Short mmCIF file of C-alpha atoms in Angstrom, two decimals:
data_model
loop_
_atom_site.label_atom_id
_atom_site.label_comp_id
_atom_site.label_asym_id
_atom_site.label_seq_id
_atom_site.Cartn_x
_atom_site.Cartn_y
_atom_site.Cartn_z
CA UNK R 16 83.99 77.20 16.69
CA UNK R 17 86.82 76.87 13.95
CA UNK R 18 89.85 78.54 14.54
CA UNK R 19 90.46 80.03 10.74
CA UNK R 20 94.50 80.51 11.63
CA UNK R 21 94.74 76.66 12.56
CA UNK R 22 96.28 75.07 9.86
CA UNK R 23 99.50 78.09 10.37
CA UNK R 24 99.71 76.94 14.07
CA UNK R 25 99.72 73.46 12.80
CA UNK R 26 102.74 74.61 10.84
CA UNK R 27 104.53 76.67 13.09
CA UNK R 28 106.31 79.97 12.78
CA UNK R 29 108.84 78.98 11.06
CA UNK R 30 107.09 77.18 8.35
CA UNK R 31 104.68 79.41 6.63
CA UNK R 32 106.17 78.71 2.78
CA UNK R 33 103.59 76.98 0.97
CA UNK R 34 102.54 73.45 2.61
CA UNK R 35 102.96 70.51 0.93
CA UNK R 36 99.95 68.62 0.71
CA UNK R 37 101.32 65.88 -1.29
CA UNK R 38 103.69 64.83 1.93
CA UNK R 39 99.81 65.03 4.03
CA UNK R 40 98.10 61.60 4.72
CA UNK R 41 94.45 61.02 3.53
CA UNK R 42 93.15 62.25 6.49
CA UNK R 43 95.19 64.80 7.34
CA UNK R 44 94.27 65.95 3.84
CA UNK R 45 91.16 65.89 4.20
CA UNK R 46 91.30 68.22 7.42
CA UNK R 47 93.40 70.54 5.32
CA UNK R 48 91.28 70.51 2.71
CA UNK R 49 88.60 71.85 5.47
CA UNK R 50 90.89 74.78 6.27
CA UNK R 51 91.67 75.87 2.90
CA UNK R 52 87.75 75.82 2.08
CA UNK R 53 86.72 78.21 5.15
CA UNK R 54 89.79 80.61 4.14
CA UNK R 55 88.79 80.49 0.71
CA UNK R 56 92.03 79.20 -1.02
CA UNK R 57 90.61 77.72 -4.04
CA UNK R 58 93.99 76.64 -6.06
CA UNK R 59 94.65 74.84 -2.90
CA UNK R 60 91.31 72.54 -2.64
CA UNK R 61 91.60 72.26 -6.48
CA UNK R 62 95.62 70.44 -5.71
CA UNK R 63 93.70 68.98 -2.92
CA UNK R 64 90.61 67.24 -4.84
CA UNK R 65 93.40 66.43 -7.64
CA UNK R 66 95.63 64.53 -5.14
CA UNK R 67 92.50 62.58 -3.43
CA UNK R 68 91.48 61.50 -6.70
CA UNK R 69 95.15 60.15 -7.65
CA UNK R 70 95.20 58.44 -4.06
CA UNK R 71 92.42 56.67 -5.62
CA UNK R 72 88.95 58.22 -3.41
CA UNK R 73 86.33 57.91 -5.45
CA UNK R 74 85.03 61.86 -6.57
CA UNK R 75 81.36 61.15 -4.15
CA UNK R 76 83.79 60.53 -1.17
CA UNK R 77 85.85 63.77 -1.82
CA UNK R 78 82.35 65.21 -2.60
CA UNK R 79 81.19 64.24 0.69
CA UNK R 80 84.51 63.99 2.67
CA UNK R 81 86.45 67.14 1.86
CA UNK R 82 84.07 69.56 0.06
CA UNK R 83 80.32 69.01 1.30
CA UNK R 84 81.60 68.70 5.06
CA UNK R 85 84.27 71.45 4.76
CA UNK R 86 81.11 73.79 3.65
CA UNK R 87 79.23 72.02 6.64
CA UNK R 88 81.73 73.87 8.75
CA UNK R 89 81.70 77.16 7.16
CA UNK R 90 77.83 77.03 7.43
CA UNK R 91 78.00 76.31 11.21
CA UNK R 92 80.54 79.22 11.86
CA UNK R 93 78.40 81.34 9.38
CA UNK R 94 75.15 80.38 11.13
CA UNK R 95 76.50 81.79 14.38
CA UNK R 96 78.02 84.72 13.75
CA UNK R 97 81.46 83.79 13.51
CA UNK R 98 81.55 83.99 9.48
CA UNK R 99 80.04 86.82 7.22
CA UNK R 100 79.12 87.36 4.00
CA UNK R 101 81.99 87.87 1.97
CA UNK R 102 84.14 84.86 3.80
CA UNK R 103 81.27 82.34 2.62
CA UNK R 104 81.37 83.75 -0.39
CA UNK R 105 84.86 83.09 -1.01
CA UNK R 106 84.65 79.68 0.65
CA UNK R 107 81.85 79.01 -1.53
CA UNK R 108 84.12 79.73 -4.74
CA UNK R 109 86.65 77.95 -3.28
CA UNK R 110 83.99 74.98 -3.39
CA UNK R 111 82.40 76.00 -7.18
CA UNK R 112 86.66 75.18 -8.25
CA UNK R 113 86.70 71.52 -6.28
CA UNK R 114 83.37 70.85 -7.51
CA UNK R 115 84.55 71.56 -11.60
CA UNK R 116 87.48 69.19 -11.04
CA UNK R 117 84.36 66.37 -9.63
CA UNK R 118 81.37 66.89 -12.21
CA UNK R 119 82.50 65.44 -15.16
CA UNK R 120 83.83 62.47 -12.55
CA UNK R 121 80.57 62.31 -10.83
CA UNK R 122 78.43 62.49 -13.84
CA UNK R 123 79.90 59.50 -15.53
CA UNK R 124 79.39 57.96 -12.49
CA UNK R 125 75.59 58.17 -12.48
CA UNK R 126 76.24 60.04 -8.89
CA UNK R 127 72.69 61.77 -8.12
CA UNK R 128 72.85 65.00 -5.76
CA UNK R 129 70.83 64.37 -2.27
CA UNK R 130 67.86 66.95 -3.92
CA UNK R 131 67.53 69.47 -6.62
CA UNK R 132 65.71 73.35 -5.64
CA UNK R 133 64.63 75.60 -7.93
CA UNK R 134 65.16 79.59 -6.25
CA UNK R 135 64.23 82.67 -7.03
CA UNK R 136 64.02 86.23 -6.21
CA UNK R 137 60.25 87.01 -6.73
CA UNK R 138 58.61 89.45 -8.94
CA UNK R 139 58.96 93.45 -8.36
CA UNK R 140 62.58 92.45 -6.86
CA UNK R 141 65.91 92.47 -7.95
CA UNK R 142 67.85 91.77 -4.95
CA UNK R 143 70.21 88.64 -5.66
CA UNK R 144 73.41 88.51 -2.74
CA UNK R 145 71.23 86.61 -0.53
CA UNK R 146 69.66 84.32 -3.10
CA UNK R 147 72.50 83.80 -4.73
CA UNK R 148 74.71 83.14 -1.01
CA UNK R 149 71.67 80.39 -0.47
CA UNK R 150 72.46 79.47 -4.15
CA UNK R 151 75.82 78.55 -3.13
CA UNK R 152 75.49 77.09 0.36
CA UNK R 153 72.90 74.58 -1.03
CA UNK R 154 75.01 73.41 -3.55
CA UNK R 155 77.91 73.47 -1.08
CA UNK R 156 75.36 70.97 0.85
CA UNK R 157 75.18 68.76 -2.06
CA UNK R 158 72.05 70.05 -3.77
CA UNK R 159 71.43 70.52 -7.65
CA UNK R 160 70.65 74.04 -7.93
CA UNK R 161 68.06 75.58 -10.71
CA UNK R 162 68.89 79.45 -9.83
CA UNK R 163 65.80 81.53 -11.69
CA UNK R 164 67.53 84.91 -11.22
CA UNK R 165 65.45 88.13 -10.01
CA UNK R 166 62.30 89.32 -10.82
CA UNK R 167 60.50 85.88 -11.19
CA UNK R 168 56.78 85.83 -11.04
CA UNK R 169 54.79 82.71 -10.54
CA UNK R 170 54.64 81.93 -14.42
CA UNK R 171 58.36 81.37 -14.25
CA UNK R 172 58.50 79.26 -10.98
CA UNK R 173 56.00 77.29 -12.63
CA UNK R 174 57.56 76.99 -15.51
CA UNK R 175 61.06 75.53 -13.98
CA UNK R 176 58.81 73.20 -11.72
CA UNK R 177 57.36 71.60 -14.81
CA UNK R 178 60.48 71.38 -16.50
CA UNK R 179 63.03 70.37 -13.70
CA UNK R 180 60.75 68.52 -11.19
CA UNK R 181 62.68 69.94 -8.11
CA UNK R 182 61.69 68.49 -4.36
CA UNK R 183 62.09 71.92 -3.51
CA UNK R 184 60.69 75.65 -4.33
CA UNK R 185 62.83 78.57 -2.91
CA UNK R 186 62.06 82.11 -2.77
CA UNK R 187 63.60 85.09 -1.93
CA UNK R 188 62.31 89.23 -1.25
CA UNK R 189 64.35 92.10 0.16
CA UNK R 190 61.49 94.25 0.01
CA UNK R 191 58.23 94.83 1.93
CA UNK R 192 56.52 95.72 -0.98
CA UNK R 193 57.80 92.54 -3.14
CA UNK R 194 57.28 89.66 0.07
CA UNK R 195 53.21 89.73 -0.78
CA UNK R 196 53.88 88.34 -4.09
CA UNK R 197 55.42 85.22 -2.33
CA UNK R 198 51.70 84.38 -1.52
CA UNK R 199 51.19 84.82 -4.96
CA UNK R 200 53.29 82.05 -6.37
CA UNK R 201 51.59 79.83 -3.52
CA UNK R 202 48.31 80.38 -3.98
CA UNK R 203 49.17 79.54 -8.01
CA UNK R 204 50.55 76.23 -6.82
CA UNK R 205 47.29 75.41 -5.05
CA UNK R 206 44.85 76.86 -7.99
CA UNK R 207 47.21 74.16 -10.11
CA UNK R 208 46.93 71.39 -7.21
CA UNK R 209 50.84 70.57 -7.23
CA UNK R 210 51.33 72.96 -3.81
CA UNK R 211 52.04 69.37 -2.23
CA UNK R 212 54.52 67.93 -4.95
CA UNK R 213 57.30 70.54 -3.21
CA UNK R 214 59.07 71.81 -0.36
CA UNK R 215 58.41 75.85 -0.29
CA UNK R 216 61.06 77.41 1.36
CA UNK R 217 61.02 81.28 1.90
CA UNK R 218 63.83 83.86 3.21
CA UNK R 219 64.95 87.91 3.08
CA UNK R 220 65.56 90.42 5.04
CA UNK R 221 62.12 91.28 5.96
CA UNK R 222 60.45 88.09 6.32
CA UNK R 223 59.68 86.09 10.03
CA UNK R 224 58.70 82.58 10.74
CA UNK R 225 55.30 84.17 11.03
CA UNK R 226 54.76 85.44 7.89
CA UNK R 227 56.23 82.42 6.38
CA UNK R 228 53.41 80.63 8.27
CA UNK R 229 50.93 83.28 7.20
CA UNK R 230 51.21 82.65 3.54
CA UNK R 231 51.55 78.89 3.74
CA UNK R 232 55.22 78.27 3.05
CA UNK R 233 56.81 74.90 4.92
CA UNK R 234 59.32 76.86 6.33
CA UNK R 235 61.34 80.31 6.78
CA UNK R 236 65.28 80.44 6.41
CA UNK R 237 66.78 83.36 8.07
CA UNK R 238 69.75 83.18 6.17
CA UNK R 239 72.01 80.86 3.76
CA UNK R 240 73.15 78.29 6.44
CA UNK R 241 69.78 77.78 7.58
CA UNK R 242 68.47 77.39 4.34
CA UNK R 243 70.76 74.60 3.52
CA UNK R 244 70.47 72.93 6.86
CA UNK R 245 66.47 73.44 6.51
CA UNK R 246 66.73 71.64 2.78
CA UNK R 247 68.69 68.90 4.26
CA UNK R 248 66.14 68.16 6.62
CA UNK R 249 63.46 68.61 4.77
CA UNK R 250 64.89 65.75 2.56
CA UNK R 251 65.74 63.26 5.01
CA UNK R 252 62.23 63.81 5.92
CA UNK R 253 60.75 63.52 2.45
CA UNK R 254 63.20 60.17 1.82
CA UNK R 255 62.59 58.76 5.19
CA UNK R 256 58.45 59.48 5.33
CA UNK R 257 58.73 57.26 1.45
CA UNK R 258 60.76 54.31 3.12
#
């Protein structure tokens, strides 16, 4: 468990004006860097990417170092009840403003992300706080994102599978009456014979592992952390299955 008021203790009472992190060494830069992502102080892990970058880090270490295992943390605490909703969401903002000073960097490098998911929210719904949290948390994992919107039937996801050539297919459904279409998109996957060219992953508030089984899906994600930590897997998997 990560105590959110650690970097003020670190401090001490008396020294609560802004912190220098100019005067911080790399690493305990990088720890900052970890604090000010799970409170959600994105001018501060903007200076911070900036300063790693001048030290010389390459933008796939801070990627890695700073941002991707500073959300690692935040999806832990989220993942056990410690975080909710709104603090990831501002953590994950905080990581969209690191990651805008690295893409350009990391794009002329030729940097690739670990995978690339297309999600979702499926036809007849249009429910998008938890597709769009699992949005974020994947891309705070290190994952290109292809984010379809709401109200996607299987045409669509078809569509962005053809044209984007994801490793995996995620789905979302807040509503009893929307999760049967999730079988749906499946079954179209098999009638096209590509259902084994992708990871489906499948989540909302209704949904259990069971049904997830039930309609052929490789796994259920009960919420954003899991998701991300499920993708992850998944890949390793994929990568390490191909070696």
């Amino acid at each position: 468990m990560r105590n959110k008021t650690a970097g003020v203790e670190r401090m001490g009472q008396d020294d609560l004006e802004e912190l220098d992190l100019r005067a911080l060494s790399d690493a305990e830069l990088v720890e900052q860097m970890h604090d000010d992502l799970y409170d959600g102080m994105a001018d501060e892990v903007v200076e911070g990417t900036r300063i790693l970058l001048e030290r010389g880090w390459g933008a796939e270490r801070v990627l890695a170092d700073a941002l991707v295992e500073g959300m690692r943390i935040v999806g832990v605490d989220f993942r056990d009840g410690i975080l909710f909703v709104p603090e990831v969401l501002l953590a994950a903002n905080a990581m969209k403003s690191g990651m805008a000073v690295l893409r350009p960097l990391l794009a002329e490098t030729g940097a690739k992300p670990i995978g690339k998911v297309v999600i979702g929210t499926v036809k007849g719904d249009i429910h998008d706080i938890g597709k769009n949290l699992v949005g974020m948390m994947l891309e705070g994992a290190g994952f290109e994102v292809v984010d379809l919107g709401v109200n996607t039937d299987a045409e669509k996801f078809i569509a962005a599978l053809e044209e984007h050539r994801p490793d995996i297919l995620g789905m979302s459904a807040l509503l009893t009456t929307t999760m049967p279409y999730m079988k749906v998109v499946i079954q179209t996957l098999k009638d096209r014979g590509i259902r084994d060219d992708y990871v489906v992953l499948v989540g909302g508030a209704p949904l259990n592992e069971e049904f997830g089984a039930a309609i052929g899906a490789d796994a259920y994600c009960r919420d954003a952390a899991i998701a991300a930590e499920t993708a992850r897997a998944f890949i390793e998997q994929r990568r390490g299955a191909g070696a």
